[in-house]
C-alpha atoms as one frame of an Amber mdcrd trajectory, in Angstrom:
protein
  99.338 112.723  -2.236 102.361 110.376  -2.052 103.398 111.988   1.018 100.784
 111.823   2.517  99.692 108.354   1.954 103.367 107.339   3.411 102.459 109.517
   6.893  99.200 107.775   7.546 100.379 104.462   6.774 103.523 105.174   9.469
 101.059 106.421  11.595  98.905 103.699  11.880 102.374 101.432  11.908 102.962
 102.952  15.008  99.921 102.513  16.681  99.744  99.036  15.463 103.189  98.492
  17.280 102.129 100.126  20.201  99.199  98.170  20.980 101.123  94.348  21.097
 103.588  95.775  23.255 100.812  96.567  25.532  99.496  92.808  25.119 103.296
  91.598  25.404 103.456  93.436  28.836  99.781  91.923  30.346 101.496  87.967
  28.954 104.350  88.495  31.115 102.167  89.587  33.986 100.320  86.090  33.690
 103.506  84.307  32.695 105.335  85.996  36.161 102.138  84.421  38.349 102.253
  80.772  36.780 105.797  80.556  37.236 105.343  81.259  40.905 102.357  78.892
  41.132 104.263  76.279  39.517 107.295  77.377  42.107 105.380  77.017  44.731
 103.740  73.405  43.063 107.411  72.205  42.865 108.335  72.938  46.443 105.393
  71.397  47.825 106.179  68.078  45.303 109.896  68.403  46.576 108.282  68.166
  50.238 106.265  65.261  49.725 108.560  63.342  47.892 111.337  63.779  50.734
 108.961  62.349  52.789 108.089  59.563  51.075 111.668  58.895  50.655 112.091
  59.235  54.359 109.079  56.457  54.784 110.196  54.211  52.252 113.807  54.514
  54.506 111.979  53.661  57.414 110.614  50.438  55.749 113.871  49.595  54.086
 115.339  50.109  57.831 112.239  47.267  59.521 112.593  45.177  56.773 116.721
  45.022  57.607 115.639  44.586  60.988 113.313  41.485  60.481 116.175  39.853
  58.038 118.821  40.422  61.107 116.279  38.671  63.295 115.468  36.126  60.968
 119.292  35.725  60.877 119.453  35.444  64.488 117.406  32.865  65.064 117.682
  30.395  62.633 121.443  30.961  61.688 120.831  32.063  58.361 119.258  34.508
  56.282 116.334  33.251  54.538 116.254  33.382  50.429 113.505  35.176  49.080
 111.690  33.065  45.852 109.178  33.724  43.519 106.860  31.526  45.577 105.727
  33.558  49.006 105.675  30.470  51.117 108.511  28.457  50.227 111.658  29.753
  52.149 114.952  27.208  50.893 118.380  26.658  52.644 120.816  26.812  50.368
 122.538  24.275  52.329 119.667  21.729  52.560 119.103  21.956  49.057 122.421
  20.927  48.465 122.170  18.135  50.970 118.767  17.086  49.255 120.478  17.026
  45.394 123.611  14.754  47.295 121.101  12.242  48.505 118.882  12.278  45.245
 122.048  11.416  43.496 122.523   8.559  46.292 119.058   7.157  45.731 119.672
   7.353  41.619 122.511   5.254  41.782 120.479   2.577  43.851 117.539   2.622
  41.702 119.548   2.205  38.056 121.844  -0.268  39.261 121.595  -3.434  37.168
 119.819  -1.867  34.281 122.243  -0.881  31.893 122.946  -4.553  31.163 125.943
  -2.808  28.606 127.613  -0.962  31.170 128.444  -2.974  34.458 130.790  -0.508
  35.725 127.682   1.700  36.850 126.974  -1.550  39.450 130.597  -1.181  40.893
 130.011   1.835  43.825 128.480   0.370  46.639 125.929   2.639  48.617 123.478
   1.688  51.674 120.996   3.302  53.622 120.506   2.038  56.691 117.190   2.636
  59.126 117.361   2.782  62.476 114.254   2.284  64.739 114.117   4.823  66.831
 116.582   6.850  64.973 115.403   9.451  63.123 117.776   9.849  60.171 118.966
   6.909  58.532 122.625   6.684  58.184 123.893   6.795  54.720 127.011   4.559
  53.599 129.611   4.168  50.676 132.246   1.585  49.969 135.975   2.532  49.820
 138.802   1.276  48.836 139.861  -0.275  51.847 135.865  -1.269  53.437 132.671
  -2.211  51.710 129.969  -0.535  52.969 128.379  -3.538  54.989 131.482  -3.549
  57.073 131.568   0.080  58.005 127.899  -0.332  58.823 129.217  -2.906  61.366
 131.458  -0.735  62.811 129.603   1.923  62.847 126.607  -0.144  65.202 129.175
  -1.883  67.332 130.923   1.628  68.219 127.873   3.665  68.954 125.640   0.871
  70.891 126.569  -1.632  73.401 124.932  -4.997  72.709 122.479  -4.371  75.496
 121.152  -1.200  73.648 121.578  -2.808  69.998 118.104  -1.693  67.794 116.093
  -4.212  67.619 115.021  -3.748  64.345 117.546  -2.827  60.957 116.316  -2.123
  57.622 118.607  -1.509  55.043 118.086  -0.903  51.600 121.240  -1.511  49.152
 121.835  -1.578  45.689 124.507  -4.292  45.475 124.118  -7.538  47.083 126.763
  -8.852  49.976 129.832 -10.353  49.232 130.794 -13.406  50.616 133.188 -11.731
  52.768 129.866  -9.746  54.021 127.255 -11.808  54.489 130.061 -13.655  57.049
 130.463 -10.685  58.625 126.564  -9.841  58.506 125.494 -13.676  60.033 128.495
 -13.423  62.621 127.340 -10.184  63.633 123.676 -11.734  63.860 124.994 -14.328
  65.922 126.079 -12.454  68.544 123.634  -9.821  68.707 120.481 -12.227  69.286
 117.467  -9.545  69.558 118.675  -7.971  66.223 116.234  -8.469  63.263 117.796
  -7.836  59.734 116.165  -6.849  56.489 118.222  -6.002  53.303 116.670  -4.438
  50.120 118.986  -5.082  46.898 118.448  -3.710  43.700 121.261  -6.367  42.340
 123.215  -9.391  42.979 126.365  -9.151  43.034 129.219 -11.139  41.123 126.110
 -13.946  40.939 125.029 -16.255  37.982 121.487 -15.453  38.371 119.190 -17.871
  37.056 117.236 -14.956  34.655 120.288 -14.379  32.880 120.322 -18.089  32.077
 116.969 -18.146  30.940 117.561 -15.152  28.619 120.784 -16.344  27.516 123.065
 -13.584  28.468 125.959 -14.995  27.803 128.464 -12.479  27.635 127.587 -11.318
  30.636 127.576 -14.690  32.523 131.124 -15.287  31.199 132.104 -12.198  32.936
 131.848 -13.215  35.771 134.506 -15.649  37.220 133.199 -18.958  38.785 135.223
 -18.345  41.982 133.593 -15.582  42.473 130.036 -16.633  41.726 130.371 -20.222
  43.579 131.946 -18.259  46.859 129.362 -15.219  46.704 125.943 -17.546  45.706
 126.679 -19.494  48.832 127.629 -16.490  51.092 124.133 -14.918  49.922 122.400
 -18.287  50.078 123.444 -18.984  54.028 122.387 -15.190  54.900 119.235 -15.579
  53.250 118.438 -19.134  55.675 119.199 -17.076  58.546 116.298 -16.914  60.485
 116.605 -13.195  61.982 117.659 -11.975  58.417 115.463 -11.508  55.480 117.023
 -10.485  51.837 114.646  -9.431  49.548 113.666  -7.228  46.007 112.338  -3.660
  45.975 109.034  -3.030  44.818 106.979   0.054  44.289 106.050   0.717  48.129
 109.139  -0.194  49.199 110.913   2.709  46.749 108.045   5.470  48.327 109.401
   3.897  51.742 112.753   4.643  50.950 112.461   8.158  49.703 110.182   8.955
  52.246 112.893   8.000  54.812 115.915  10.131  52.969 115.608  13.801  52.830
 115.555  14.702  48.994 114.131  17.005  46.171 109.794  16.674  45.974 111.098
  16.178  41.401 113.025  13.499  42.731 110.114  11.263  43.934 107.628  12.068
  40.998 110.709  10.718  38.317 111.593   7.673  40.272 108.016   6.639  40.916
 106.559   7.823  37.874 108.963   5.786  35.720 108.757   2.955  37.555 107.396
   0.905  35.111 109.142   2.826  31.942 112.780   1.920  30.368 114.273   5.170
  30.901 116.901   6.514  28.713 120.058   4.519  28.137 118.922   1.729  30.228
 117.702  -1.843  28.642 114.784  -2.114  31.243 112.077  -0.845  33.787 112.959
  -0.701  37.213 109.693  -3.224  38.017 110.876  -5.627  35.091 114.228  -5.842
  36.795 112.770  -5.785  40.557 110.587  -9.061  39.711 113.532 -10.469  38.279
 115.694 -10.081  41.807 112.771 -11.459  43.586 112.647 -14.689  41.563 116.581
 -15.299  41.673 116.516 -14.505  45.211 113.523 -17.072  45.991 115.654 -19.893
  43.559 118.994 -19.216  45.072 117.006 -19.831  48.877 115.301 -22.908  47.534
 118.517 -23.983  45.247 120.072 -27.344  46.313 122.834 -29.317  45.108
């Protein structure tokens, strides 16, 4: 019976065996026919990918066409920013940040009453009717910056084609030595009109300081140097083709509507117009009433 029992169950081992080799054999049919599906899947992927790589090429190649002509005709390839419509030079962005730092010089001139040094640099801008850019001026060691103005009108117009009309807006006052030069070159230039903005008077006693009792930084200032530059200022400011006078709040959008600088640039300046800003001991307003008073009692001041 044992032996048997052992041949059946063989048997039907066999058969058993048998049967998923014929089911292993039918898998491998299907298996062969989705491989060459997928084959066939990949080859046609392959084939459109290749030519999508061949369009995206073709746009890579326009769009280094359109930079080259963009090149060509301005001089420079444009810089691409997060913001589709505005297209910077780097060069007049530079230009921009050197005449912001200009007009920042001008405008906190004078209030830092601890720090006069910051009042030493001279700079001008000077308008030109008719001109379109204003010409921009700094002292040296050898010229203040009204004298190179001088020069600079006298070499490039004749006196029969001198502007009519000059607006210049300064931070420091003239000198004595100057305002000579400024009245003398007035005097012989008869159709030219002059108008000077200062945000400070130079090497001058004003009469503010007195009333607020600066002291220490009235004695700082020699009395040579105050009698000789008062009276320099004081006959400039009787001239009757010059006038002298403060800034004010349209005067400052004036002036950096005429120079070229950053859009930030305008909103600080005029925005803290009225505020002390940081490390300064007053407004820009407090201090541009201020000029305008000492101006009118240095006009009006006899002896």
């Amino acid at each position: 019976m044992a032996f048997w029992r052992t041949k059946k169950w063989s048997y039907m081992y066999r058969k058993h065996n048998s049967s998923i080799h014929d089911e292993m054999d039918v898998c491998s049919m299907f298996d062969s026919s989705d491989e060459s599906d997928s084959s066939d899947e990949s080859d046609s992927s392959e084939e459109s990918d290749s030519s999508d790589e061949a369009d995206s090429s073709d746009e890579c190649d326009l769009s280094e066409e359109s930079d080259s002509a963009d090149k060509s005709k301005t001089g420079y390839k444009r810089i691409k920013s997060k913001h589709p419509r505005s297209t910077y030079n780097v060069e007049d962005k530079k230009e921009k940040k050197e005449n912001g730092n200009i007009i920042q010089h001008i405008y906190n001139t004078g209030l830092d009453h601890d720090d006069w040094s910051k009042a030493m640099d001279t700079f001008l801008v000077c308008k030109i009717n008719g001109v379109h850019n204003p010409k921009i001026m700094r002292n040296n060691p050898e010229n203040h910056a009204e004298q190179l103005l001088i020069r600079h009108l006298k070499k490039k117009y004749k006196e029969k084609k001198m502007p009519f009309k000059l607006t210049v807006y300064i931070n420091n006052s003239p000198c004595s030595m100057c305002a000579k030069a400024l009245e003398n070159f007035l005097n012989k230039n008869q159709n030219v009109k002059l108008t000077f903005y200062v945000t400070n008077m130079y090497h001058i006693k004003r009469n503010s300081c007195f009333k607020a009792r600066h002291f220490e930084h009235l004695n700082s200032i020699p009395k040579k140097s105050h009698k000789a530059n008062s009276e320099g200022l004081r006959d400039l400011l009787r001239h009757k083709r010059c006038n002298i006078k403060a800034f004010n709040m349209g005067v400052w959008k004036e002036l950096l509507n005429t120079v070229d600088v950053l859009p930030k640039l305008k909103t600080k300046l005029i925005g803290g117009y009225n505020r002390i800003q940081y490390a300064n001991k007053r407004s820009r307003g407090y201090e541009d009433d201020l000029i305008k008073k000492d101006l009118m009692y240095l006009k009006s001041y006899k002896k």
